[in-house]
Tab-separated table of C-alpha atoms in Angstrom:
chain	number	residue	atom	x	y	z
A	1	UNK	CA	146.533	120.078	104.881
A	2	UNK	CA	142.822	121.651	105.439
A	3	UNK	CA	143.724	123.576	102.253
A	4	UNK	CA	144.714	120.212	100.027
A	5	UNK	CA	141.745	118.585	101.268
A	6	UNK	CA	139.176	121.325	100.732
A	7	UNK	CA	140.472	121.769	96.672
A	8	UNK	CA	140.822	118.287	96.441
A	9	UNK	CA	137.635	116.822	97.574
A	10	UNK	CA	134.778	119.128	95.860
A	11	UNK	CA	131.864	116.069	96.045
A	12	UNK	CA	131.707	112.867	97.024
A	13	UNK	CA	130.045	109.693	95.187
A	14	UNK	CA	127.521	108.041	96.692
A	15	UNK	CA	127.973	104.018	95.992
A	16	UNK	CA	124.868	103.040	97.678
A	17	UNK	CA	123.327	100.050	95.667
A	18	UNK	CA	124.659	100.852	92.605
A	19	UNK	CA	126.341	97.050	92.138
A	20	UNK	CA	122.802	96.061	92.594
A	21	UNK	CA	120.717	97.214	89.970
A	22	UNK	CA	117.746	95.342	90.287
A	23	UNK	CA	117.682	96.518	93.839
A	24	UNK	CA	117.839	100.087	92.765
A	25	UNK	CA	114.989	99.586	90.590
A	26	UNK	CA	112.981	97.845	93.507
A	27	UNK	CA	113.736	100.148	96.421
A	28	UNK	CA	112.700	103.686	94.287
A	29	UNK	CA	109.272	102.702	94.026
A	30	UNK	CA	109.143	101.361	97.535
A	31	UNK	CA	111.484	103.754	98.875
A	32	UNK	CA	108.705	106.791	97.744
A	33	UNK	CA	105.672	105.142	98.774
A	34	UNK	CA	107.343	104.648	102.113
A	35	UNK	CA	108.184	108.449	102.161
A	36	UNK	CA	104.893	109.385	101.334
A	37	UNK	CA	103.633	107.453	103.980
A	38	UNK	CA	105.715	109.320	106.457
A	39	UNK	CA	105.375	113.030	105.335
A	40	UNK	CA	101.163	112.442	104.943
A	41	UNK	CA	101.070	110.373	108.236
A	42	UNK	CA	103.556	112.460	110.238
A	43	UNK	CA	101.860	115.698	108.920
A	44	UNK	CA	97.961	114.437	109.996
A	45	UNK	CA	99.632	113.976	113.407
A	46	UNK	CA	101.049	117.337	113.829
A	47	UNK	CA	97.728	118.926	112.179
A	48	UNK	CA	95.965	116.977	114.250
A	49	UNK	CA	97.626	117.586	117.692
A	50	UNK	CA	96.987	121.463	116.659
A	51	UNK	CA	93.630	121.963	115.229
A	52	UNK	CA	92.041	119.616	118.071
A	53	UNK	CA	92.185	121.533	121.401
A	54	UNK	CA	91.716	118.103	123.582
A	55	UNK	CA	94.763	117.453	122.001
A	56	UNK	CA	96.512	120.722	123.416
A	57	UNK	CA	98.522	118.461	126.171
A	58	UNK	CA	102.083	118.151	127.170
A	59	UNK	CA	101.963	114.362	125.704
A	60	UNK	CA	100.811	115.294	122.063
A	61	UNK	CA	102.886	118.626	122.350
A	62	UNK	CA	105.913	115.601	122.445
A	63	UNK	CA	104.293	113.929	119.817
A	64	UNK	CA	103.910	116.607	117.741
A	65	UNK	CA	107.728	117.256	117.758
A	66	UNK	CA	108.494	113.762	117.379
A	67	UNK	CA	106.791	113.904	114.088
A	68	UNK	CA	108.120	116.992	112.783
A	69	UNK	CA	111.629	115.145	113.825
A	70	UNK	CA	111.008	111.941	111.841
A	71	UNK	CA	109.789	114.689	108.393
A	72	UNK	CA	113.309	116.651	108.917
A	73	UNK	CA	115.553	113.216	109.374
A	74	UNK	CA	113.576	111.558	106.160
A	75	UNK	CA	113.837	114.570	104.761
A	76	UNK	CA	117.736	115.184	105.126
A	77	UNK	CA	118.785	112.345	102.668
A	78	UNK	CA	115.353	110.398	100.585
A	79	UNK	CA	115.027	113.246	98.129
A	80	UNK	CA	118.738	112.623	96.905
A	81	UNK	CA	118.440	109.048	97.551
A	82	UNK	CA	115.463	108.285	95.207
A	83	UNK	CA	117.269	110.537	92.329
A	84	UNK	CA	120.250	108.579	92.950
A	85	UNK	CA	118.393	105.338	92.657
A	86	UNK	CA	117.052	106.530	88.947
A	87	UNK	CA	120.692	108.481	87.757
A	88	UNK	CA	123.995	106.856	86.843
A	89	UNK	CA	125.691	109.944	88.195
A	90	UNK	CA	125.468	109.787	92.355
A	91	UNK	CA	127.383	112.658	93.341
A	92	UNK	CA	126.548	115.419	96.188
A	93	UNK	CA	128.740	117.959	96.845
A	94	UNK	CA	131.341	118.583	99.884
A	95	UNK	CA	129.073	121.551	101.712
A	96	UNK	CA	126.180	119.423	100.993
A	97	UNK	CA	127.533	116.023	102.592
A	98	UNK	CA	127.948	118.249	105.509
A	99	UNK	CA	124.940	119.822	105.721
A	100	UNK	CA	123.477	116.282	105.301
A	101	UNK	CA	125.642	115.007	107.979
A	102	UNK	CA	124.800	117.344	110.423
A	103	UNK	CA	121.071	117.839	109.507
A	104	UNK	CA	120.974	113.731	109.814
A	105	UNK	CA	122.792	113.551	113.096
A	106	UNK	CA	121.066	116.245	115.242
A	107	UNK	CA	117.422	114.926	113.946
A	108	UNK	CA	118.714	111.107	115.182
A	109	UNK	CA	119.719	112.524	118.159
A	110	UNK	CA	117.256	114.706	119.010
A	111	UNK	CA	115.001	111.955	118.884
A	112	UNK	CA	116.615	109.927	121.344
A	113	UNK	CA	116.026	112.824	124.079
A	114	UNK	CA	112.620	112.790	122.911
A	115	UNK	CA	111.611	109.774	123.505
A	116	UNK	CA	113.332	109.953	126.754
A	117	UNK	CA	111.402	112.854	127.692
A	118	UNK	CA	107.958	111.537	126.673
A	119	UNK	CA	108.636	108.345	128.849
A	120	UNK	CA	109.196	110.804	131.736
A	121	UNK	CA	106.079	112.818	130.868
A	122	UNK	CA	103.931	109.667	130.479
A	123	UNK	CA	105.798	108.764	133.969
A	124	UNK	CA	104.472	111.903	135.831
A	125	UNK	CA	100.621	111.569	134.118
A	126	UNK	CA	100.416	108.003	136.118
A	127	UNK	CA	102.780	107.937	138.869
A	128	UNK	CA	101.836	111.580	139.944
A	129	UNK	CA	98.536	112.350	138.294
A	130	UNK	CA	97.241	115.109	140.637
A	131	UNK	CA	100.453	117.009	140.671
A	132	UNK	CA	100.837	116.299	136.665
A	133	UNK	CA	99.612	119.671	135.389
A	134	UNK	CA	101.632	121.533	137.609
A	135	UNK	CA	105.082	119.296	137.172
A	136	UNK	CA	104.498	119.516	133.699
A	137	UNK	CA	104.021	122.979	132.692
A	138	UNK	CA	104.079	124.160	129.380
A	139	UNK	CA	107.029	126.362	130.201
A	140	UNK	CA	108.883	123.079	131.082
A	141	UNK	CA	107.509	121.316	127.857
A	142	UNK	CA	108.914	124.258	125.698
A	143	UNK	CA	111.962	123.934	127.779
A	144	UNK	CA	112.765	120.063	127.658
A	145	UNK	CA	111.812	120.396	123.846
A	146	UNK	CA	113.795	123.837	122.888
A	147	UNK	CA	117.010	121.819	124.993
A	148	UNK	CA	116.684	118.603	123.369
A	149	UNK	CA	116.897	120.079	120.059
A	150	UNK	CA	119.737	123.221	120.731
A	151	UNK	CA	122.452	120.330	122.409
A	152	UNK	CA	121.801	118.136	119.934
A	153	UNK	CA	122.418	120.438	117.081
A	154	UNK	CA	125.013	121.906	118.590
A	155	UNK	CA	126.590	118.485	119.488
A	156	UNK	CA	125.925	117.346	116.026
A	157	UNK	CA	127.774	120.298	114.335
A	158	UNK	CA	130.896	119.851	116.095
A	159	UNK	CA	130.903	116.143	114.846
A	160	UNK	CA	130.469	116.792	111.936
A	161	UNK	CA	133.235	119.794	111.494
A	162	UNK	CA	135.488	117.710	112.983
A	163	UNK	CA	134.919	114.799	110.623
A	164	UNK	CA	134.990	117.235	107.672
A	165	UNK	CA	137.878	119.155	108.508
A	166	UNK	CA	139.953	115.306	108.063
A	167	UNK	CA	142.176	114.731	105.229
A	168	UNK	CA	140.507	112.506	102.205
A	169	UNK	CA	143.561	111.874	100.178
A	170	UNK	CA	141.230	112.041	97.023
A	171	UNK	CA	138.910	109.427	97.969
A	172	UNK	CA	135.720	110.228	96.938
A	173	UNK	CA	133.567	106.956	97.022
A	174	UNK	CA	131.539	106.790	100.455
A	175	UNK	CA	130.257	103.323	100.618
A	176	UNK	CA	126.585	104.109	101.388
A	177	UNK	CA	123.787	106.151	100.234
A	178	UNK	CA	124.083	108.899	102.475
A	179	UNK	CA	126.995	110.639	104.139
A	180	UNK	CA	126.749	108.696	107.180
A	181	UNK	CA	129.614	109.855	109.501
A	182	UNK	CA	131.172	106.427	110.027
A	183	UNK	CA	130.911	105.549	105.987
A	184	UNK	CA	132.550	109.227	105.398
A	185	UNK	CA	135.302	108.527	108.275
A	186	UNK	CA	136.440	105.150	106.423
A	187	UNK	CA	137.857	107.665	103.461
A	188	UNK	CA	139.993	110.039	105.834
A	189	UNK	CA	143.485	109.247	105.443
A	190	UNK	CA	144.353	111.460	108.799
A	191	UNK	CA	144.226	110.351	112.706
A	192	UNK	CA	140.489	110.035	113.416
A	193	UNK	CA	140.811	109.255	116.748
A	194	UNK	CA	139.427	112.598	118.184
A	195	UNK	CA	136.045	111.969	116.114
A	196	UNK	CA	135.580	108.981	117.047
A	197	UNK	CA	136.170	109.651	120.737
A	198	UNK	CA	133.283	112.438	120.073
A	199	UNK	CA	131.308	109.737	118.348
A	200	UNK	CA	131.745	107.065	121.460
A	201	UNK	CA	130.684	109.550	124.052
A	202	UNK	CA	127.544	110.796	121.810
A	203	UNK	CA	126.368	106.963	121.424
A	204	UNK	CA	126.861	106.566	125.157
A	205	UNK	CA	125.000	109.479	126.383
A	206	UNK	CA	121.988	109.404	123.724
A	207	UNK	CA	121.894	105.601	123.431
A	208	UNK	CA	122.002	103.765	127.119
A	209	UNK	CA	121.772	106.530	129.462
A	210	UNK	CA	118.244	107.652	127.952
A	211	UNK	CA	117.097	104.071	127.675
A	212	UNK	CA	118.186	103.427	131.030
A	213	UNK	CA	116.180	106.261	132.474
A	214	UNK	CA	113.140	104.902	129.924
A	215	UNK	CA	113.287	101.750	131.778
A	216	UNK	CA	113.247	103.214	134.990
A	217	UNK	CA	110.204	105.284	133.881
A	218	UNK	CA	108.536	102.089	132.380
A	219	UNK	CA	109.370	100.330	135.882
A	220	UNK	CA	107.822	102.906	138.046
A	221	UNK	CA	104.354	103.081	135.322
A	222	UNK	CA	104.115	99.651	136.214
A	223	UNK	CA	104.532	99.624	139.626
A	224	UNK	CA	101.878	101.968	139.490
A	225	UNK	CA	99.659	100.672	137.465
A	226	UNK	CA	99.442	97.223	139.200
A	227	UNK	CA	98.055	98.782	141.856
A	228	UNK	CA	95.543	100.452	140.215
A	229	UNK	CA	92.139	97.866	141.662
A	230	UNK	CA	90.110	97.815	138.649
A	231	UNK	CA	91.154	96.031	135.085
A	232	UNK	CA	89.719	98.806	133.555
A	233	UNK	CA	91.468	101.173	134.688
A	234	UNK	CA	94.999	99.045	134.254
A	235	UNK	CA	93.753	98.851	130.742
A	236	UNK	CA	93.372	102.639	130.368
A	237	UNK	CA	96.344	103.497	131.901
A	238	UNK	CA	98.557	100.964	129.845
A	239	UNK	CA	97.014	101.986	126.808
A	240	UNK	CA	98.607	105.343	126.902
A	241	UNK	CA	102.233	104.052	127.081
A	242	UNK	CA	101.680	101.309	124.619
A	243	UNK	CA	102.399	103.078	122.015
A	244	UNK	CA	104.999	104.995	123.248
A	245	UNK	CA	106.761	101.832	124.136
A	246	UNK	CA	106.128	100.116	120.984
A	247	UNK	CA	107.846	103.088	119.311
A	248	UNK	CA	110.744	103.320	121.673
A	249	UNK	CA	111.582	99.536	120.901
A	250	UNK	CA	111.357	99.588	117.440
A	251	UNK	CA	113.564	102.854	117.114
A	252	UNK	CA	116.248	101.937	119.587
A	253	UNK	CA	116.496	98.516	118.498
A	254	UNK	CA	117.431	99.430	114.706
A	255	UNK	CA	120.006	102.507	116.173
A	256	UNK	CA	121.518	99.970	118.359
A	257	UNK	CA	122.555	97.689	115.960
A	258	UNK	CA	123.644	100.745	114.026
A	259	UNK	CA	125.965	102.196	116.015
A	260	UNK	CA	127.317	99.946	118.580
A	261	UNK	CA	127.240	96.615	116.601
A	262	UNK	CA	131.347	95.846	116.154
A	263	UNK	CA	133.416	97.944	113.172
A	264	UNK	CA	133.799	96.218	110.103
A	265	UNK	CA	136.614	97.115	107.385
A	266	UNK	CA	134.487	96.794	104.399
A	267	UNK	CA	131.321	97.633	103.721
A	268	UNK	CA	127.935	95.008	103.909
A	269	UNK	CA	124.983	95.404	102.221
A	270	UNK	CA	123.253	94.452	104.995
A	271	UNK	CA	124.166	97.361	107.070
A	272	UNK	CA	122.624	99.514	104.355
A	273	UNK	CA	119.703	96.999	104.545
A	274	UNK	CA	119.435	98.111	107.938
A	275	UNK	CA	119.501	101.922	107.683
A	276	UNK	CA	117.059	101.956	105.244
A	277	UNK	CA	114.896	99.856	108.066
A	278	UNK	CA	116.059	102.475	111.005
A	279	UNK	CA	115.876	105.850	108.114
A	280	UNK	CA	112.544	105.136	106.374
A	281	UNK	CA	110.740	102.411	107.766
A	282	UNK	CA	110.738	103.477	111.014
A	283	UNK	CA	109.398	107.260	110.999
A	284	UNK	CA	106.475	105.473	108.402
A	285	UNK	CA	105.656	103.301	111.376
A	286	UNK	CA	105.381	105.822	114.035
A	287	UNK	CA	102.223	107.886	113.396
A	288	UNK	CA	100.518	104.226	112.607
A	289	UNK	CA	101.451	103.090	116.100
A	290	UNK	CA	99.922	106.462	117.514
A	291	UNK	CA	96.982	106.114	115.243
A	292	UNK	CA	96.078	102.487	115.966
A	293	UNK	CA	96.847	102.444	119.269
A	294	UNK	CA	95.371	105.948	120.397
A	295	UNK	CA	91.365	106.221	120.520
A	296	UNK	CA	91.858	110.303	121.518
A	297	UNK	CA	93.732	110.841	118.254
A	298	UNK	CA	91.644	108.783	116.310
A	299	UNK	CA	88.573	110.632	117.279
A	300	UNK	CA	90.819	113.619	116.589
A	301	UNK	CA	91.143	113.090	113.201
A	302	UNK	CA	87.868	112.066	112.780
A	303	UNK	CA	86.267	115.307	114.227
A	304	UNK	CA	89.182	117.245	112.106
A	305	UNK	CA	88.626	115.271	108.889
A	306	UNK	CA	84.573	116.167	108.891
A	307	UNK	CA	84.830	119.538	110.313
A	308	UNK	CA	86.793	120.473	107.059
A	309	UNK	CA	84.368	118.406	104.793
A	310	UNK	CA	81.585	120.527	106.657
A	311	UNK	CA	83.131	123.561	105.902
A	312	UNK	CA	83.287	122.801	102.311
């Protein structure tokens, strides 16, 4: 059967929008300013967090990774989307839906640890300030980083070689730009009940466990921090989990609705709608929240952007 299904099934067609033309021919241009936006944005954060030594912390070491995540996960599937949106022919190949798969997965997931482990971090910097730079070493920040993104890739290829290793009958249209896992698993004419099962348990553990312990982390920073006597110093101490929040609610909100929203047998437009909001939109948005809401990487970039005008 793994042999039928491997000659069979050499690419598959992405459908995407293409019953909606006019949308196509909206969503390239702002599909590519969008990604712009994210690879110049996310890129000034990471060059930022390095050239700028104040920046040389445990909380912009997380941010740093969270914006090389949110270039790799764009990076996975706009490329072929915005050719796709321009060509008549929107095919990709069998090893590349996989790679794509995987590649796509293990960024996703990666960034739900993340965030998890930045909400701990900015836990420890208010709830336990003076033991802070010895809790949270650098060996431990290499650590929690290096583990959040081995399991997840590792997690990520055995869903995907499990979904790929399913009979397709011959169907070749996957009813969505990308090759999403659960658009690909609608074409396998075989049991998918073992994916899925892999699928379920992945969602549990990366969506509600880490939120859970974000909440707890938020509870405790704000048990904290209303007992801190001065406004002022509320204000400063709020200010550096703002954004972090803000960013934690707009990602999880979009995934949630994703992935645990109930099946449906055909495809919606809207659900498409939505992954372009969770895929593009939302990795645009981040370094802006971190920008606005951060005055230390603001002056960063400042003191980065005229150092290199001095030099020149």
């Amino acid at each position: 059967m793994e042999l039928v299904n491997r000659t069979e099934i050499s690419e598959f067609f992405l459908k995407g929008f293409s019953g909606y033309p006019a949308l196509e021919h909206l969503l390239f241009p702002l599909c590519s300013a969008m990604y712009l936006v994210t690879l110049l944005g996310n890129t000034a954060i990471v060059a930022v967090s390095v050239l700028d030594v104040r920046l040389h912390t445990p909380m912009y070491f997380f941010l740093g990774n969270l914006s090389i995540l949110d270039i790799c996960y764009t990076s996975t599937f706009v490329p072929l989307m915005l050719v796709h949106l321009l060509s008549a022919q929107k095919t990709i190949s069998f090893i590349g839906c996989a790679v794509q798969m995987c590649l796509s997965l293990s960024a996703g997931s990666t960034e739900c640890l993340l965030l998890a482990i930045m909400a701990y971090d900015r836990y420890l910097a208010i709830c336990r300030p003076l033991r802070y730079p010895v809790l949270m070493s650098h060996r431990l920040c290499l650590f929690l980083a290096g583990t959040a993104w081995g399991l997840c890739l590792f997690k990520s290829v055995i869903e995907t070689v499990i979904a790929m290793r399913l009979p397709f009958c011959g169907r070749q249209v996957v009813s969505h730009f990308t090759c999403e896992i659960l658009a690909v698993l609608k074409l396998a004419c075989g049991d998918t009940s073992v994916s899925e099962v892999f699928l379920l348990v992945g969602a549990i553990l990366l969506l509600p466990v880490p939120l859970a312990f974000i909440c707890l982390s938020y509870i405790l920073i704000l048990a904290t921090i209303l007992r801190v006597p001065s406004a002022a110093g509320r204000r400063k101490a709020f200010s550096t989990c703002s954004a972090h929040l803000a960013v934690v609610m707009l990602f999880y909100g979009t995934v949630i609705f994703m992935y645990m929203k109930p099946k449906s047998k055909e495809a919606r437009i809207s659900d498409e709608v939505f992954t372009v909001l969770y895929a593009v939109v939302t990795p645009m948005l981040n370094p802006v929240i971190y920008s606005l809401r951060n005055t230390e990487v603001k002056e960063a970039a400042r003191k980065v952007w005229g150092r290199s005008w001095t030099s020149k």
